[in-house]
Short mmCIF file of C-alpha atoms in Angstrom, two decimals:
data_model
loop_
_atom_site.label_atom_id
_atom_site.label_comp_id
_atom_site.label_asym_id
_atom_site.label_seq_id
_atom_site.Cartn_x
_atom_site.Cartn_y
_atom_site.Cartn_z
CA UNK A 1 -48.62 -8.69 67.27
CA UNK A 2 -47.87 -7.44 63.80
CA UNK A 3 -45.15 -8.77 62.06
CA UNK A 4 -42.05 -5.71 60.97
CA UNK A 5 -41.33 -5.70 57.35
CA UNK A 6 -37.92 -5.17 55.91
CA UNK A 7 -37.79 -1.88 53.98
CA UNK A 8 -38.12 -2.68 50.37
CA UNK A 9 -34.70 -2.62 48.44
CA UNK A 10 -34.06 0.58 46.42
CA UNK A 11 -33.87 0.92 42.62
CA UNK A 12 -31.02 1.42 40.99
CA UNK A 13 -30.38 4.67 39.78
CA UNK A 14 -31.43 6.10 36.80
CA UNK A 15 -28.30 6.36 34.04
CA UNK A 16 -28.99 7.48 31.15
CA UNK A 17 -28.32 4.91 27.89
CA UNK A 18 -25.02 5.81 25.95
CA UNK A 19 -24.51 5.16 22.07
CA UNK A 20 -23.18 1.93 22.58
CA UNK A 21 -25.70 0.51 25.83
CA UNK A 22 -24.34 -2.15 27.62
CA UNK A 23 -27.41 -3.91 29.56
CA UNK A 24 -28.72 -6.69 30.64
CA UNK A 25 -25.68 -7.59 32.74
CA UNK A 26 -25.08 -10.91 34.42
CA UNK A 27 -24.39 -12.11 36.93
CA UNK A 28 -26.41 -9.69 39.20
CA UNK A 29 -29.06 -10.07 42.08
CA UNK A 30 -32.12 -8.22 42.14
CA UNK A 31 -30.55 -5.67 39.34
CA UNK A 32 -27.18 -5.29 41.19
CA UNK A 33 -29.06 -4.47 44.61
CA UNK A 34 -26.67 -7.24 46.48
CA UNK A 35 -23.64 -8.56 45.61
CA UNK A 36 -22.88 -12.01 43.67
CA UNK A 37 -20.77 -14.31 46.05
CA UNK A 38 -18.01 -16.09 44.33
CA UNK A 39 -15.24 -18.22 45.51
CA UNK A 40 -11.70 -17.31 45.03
CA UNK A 41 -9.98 -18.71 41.95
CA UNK A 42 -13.33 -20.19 40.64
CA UNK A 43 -13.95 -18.32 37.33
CA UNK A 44 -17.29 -17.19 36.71
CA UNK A 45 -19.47 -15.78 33.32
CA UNK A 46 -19.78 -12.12 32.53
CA UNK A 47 -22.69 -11.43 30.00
CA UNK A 48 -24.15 -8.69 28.47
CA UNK A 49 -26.07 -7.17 25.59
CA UNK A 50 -23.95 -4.96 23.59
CA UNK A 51 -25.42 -2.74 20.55
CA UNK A 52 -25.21 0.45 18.74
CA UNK A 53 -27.42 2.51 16.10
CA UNK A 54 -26.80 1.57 12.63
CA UNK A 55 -25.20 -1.10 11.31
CA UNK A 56 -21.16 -0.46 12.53
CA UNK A 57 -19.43 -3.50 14.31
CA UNK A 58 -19.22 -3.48 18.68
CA UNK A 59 -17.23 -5.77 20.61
CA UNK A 60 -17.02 -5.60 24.57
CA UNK A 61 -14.23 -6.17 26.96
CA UNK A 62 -15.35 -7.32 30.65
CA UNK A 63 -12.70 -6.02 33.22
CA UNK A 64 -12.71 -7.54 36.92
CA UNK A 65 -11.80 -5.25 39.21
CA UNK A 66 -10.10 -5.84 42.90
CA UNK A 67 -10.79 -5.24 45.81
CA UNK A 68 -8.36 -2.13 46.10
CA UNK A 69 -10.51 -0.61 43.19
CA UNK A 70 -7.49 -1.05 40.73
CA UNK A 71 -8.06 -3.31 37.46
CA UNK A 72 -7.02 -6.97 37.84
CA UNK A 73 -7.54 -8.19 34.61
CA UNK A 74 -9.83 -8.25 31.40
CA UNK A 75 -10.87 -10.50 28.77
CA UNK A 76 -12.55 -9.92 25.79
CA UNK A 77 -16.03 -11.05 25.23
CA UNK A 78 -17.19 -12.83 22.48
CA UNK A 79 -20.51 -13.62 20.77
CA UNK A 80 -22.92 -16.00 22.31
CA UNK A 81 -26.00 -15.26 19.99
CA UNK A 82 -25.54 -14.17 17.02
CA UNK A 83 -27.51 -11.75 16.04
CA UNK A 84 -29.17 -11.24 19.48
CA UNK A 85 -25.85 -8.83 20.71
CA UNK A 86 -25.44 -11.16 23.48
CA UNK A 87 -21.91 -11.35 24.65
CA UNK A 88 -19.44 -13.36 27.25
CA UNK A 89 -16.63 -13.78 29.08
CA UNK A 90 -14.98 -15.26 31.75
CA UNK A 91 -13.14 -13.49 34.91
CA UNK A 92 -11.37 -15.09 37.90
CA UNK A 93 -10.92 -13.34 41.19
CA UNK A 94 -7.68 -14.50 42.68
CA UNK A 95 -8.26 -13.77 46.52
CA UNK A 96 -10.82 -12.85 48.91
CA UNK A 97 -12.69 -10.01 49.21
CA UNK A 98 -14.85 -7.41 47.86
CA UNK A 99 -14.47 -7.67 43.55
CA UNK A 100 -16.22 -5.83 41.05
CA UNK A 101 -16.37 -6.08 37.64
CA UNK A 102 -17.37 -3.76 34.80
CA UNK A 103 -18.51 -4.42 30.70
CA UNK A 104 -17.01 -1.93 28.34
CA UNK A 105 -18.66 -2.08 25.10
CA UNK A 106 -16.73 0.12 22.21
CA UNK A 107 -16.98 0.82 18.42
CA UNK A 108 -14.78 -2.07 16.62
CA UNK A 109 -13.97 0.11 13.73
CA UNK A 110 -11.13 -3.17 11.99
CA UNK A 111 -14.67 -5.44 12.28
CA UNK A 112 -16.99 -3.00 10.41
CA UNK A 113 -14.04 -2.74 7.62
CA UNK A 114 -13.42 -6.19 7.01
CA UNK A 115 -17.29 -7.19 6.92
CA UNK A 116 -18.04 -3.58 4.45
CA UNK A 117 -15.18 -4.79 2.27
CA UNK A 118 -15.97 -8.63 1.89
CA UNK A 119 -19.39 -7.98 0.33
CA UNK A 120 -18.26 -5.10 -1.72
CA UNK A 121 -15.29 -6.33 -2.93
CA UNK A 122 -16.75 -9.81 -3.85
CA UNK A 123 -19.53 -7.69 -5.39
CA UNK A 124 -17.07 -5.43 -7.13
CA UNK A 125 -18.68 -2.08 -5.95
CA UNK A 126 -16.23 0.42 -4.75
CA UNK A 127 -13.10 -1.97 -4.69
CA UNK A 128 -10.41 0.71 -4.54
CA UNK A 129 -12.24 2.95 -1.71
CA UNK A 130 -12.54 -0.34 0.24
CA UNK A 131 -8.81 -0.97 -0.35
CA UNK A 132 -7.67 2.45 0.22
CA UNK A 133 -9.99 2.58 3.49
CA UNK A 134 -8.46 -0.69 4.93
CA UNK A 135 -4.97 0.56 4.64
CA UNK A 136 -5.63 3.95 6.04
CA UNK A 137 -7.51 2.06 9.29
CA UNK A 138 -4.17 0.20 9.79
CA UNK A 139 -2.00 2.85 9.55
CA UNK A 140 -3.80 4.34 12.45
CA UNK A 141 -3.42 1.39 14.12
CA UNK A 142 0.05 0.91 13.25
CA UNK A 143 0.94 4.58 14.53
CA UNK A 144 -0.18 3.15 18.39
CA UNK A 145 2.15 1.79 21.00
CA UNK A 146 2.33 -2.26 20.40
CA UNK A 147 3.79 -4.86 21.18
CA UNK A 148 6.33 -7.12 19.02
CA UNK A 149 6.05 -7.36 15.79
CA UNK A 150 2.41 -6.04 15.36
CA UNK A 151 3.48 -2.67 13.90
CA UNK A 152 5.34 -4.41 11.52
CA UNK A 153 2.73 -6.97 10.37
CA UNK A 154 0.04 -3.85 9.74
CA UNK A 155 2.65 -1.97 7.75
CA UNK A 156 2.77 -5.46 5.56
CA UNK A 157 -0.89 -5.29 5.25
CA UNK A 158 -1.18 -1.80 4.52
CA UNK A 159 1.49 -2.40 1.80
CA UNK A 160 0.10 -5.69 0.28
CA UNK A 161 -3.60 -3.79 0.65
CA UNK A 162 -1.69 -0.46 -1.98
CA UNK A 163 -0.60 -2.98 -4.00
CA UNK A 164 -2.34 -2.71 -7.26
CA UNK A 165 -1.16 -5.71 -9.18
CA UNK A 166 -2.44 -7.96 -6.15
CA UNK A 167 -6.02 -9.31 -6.83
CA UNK A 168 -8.37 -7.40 -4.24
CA UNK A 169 -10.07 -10.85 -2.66
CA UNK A 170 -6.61 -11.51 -1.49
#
């Protein structure tokens, strides 16, 4: 009597790669054909390769999603291997039942700027365009909702970044 075989599991579906991929995301079975088992308020390690085209900065954000589909929480991920893209975090589900979780990666524009100006200003190539750029990127970022006192502390960068009779390493 022949034995029945299981039907083979299906392949994910095809998606196509965005400018900033996220792959190579952990923890997953069989390439997120079954679900991970966890344990209620036992954290567990998010990781995943995050990289763009050229040579601008990423970061990533893993977000752990409920059971009701809502977002519980996020935390951002940092770094493992430098210079390999390889980035982690840590989520914890809080209750029982059916959680998800999700990598965002995104364009970290304040990164790019600080790395760009560090070599040029300590090179003294394009010192006031590096300046002027810097204060300009915190502006924008002043102009957003936040919280406390962070609107005020870019304004004091922005100013101390105009302020021509500072030294530009400081």
């Amino acid at each position: 009597m022949p034995y029945a075989q299981a039907p083979a599991p299906r392949p994910a579906p095809f998606a196509p790669i965005g400018r900033i991929p996220v792959v190579e995301v952990t923890p997953v079975i069989e390439d997120g054909r079954w679900p991970v088992k966890g344990t209620e308020g036992e954290s567990f390690p998010v990781r995943a390769t995050v990289f763009r085209e050229g040579h601008d900065a990423v970061a990533a954000t893993a977000v752990l999603v409920a059971p009701d589909g809502t977002v519980h929480s996020s935390a951002p991920m940092y770094d493992i291997a430098p210079g390999l893209d390889r980035y982690e975090a840590w989520l914890t589900p809080d209750a029982p039942g059916a959680w998800g979780f999700r990598v965002e990666g995104w364009s970290d524009p304040y990164a790019t700027w600080a790395h760009d100006a560090t070599l040029k200003i300590d090179a003294g190539v394009d010192v006031d365009l590096m300046l002027t750029e810097g204060a300009l990127l915190l502006e924008r970022a002043a102009a957003r909702d936040l919280p406390g006192d962070a609107a005020r502390i870019l304004a004091d960068a922005v100013t101390a970044l105009r302020d021509a009779d500072r030294p530009a390493q400081a």
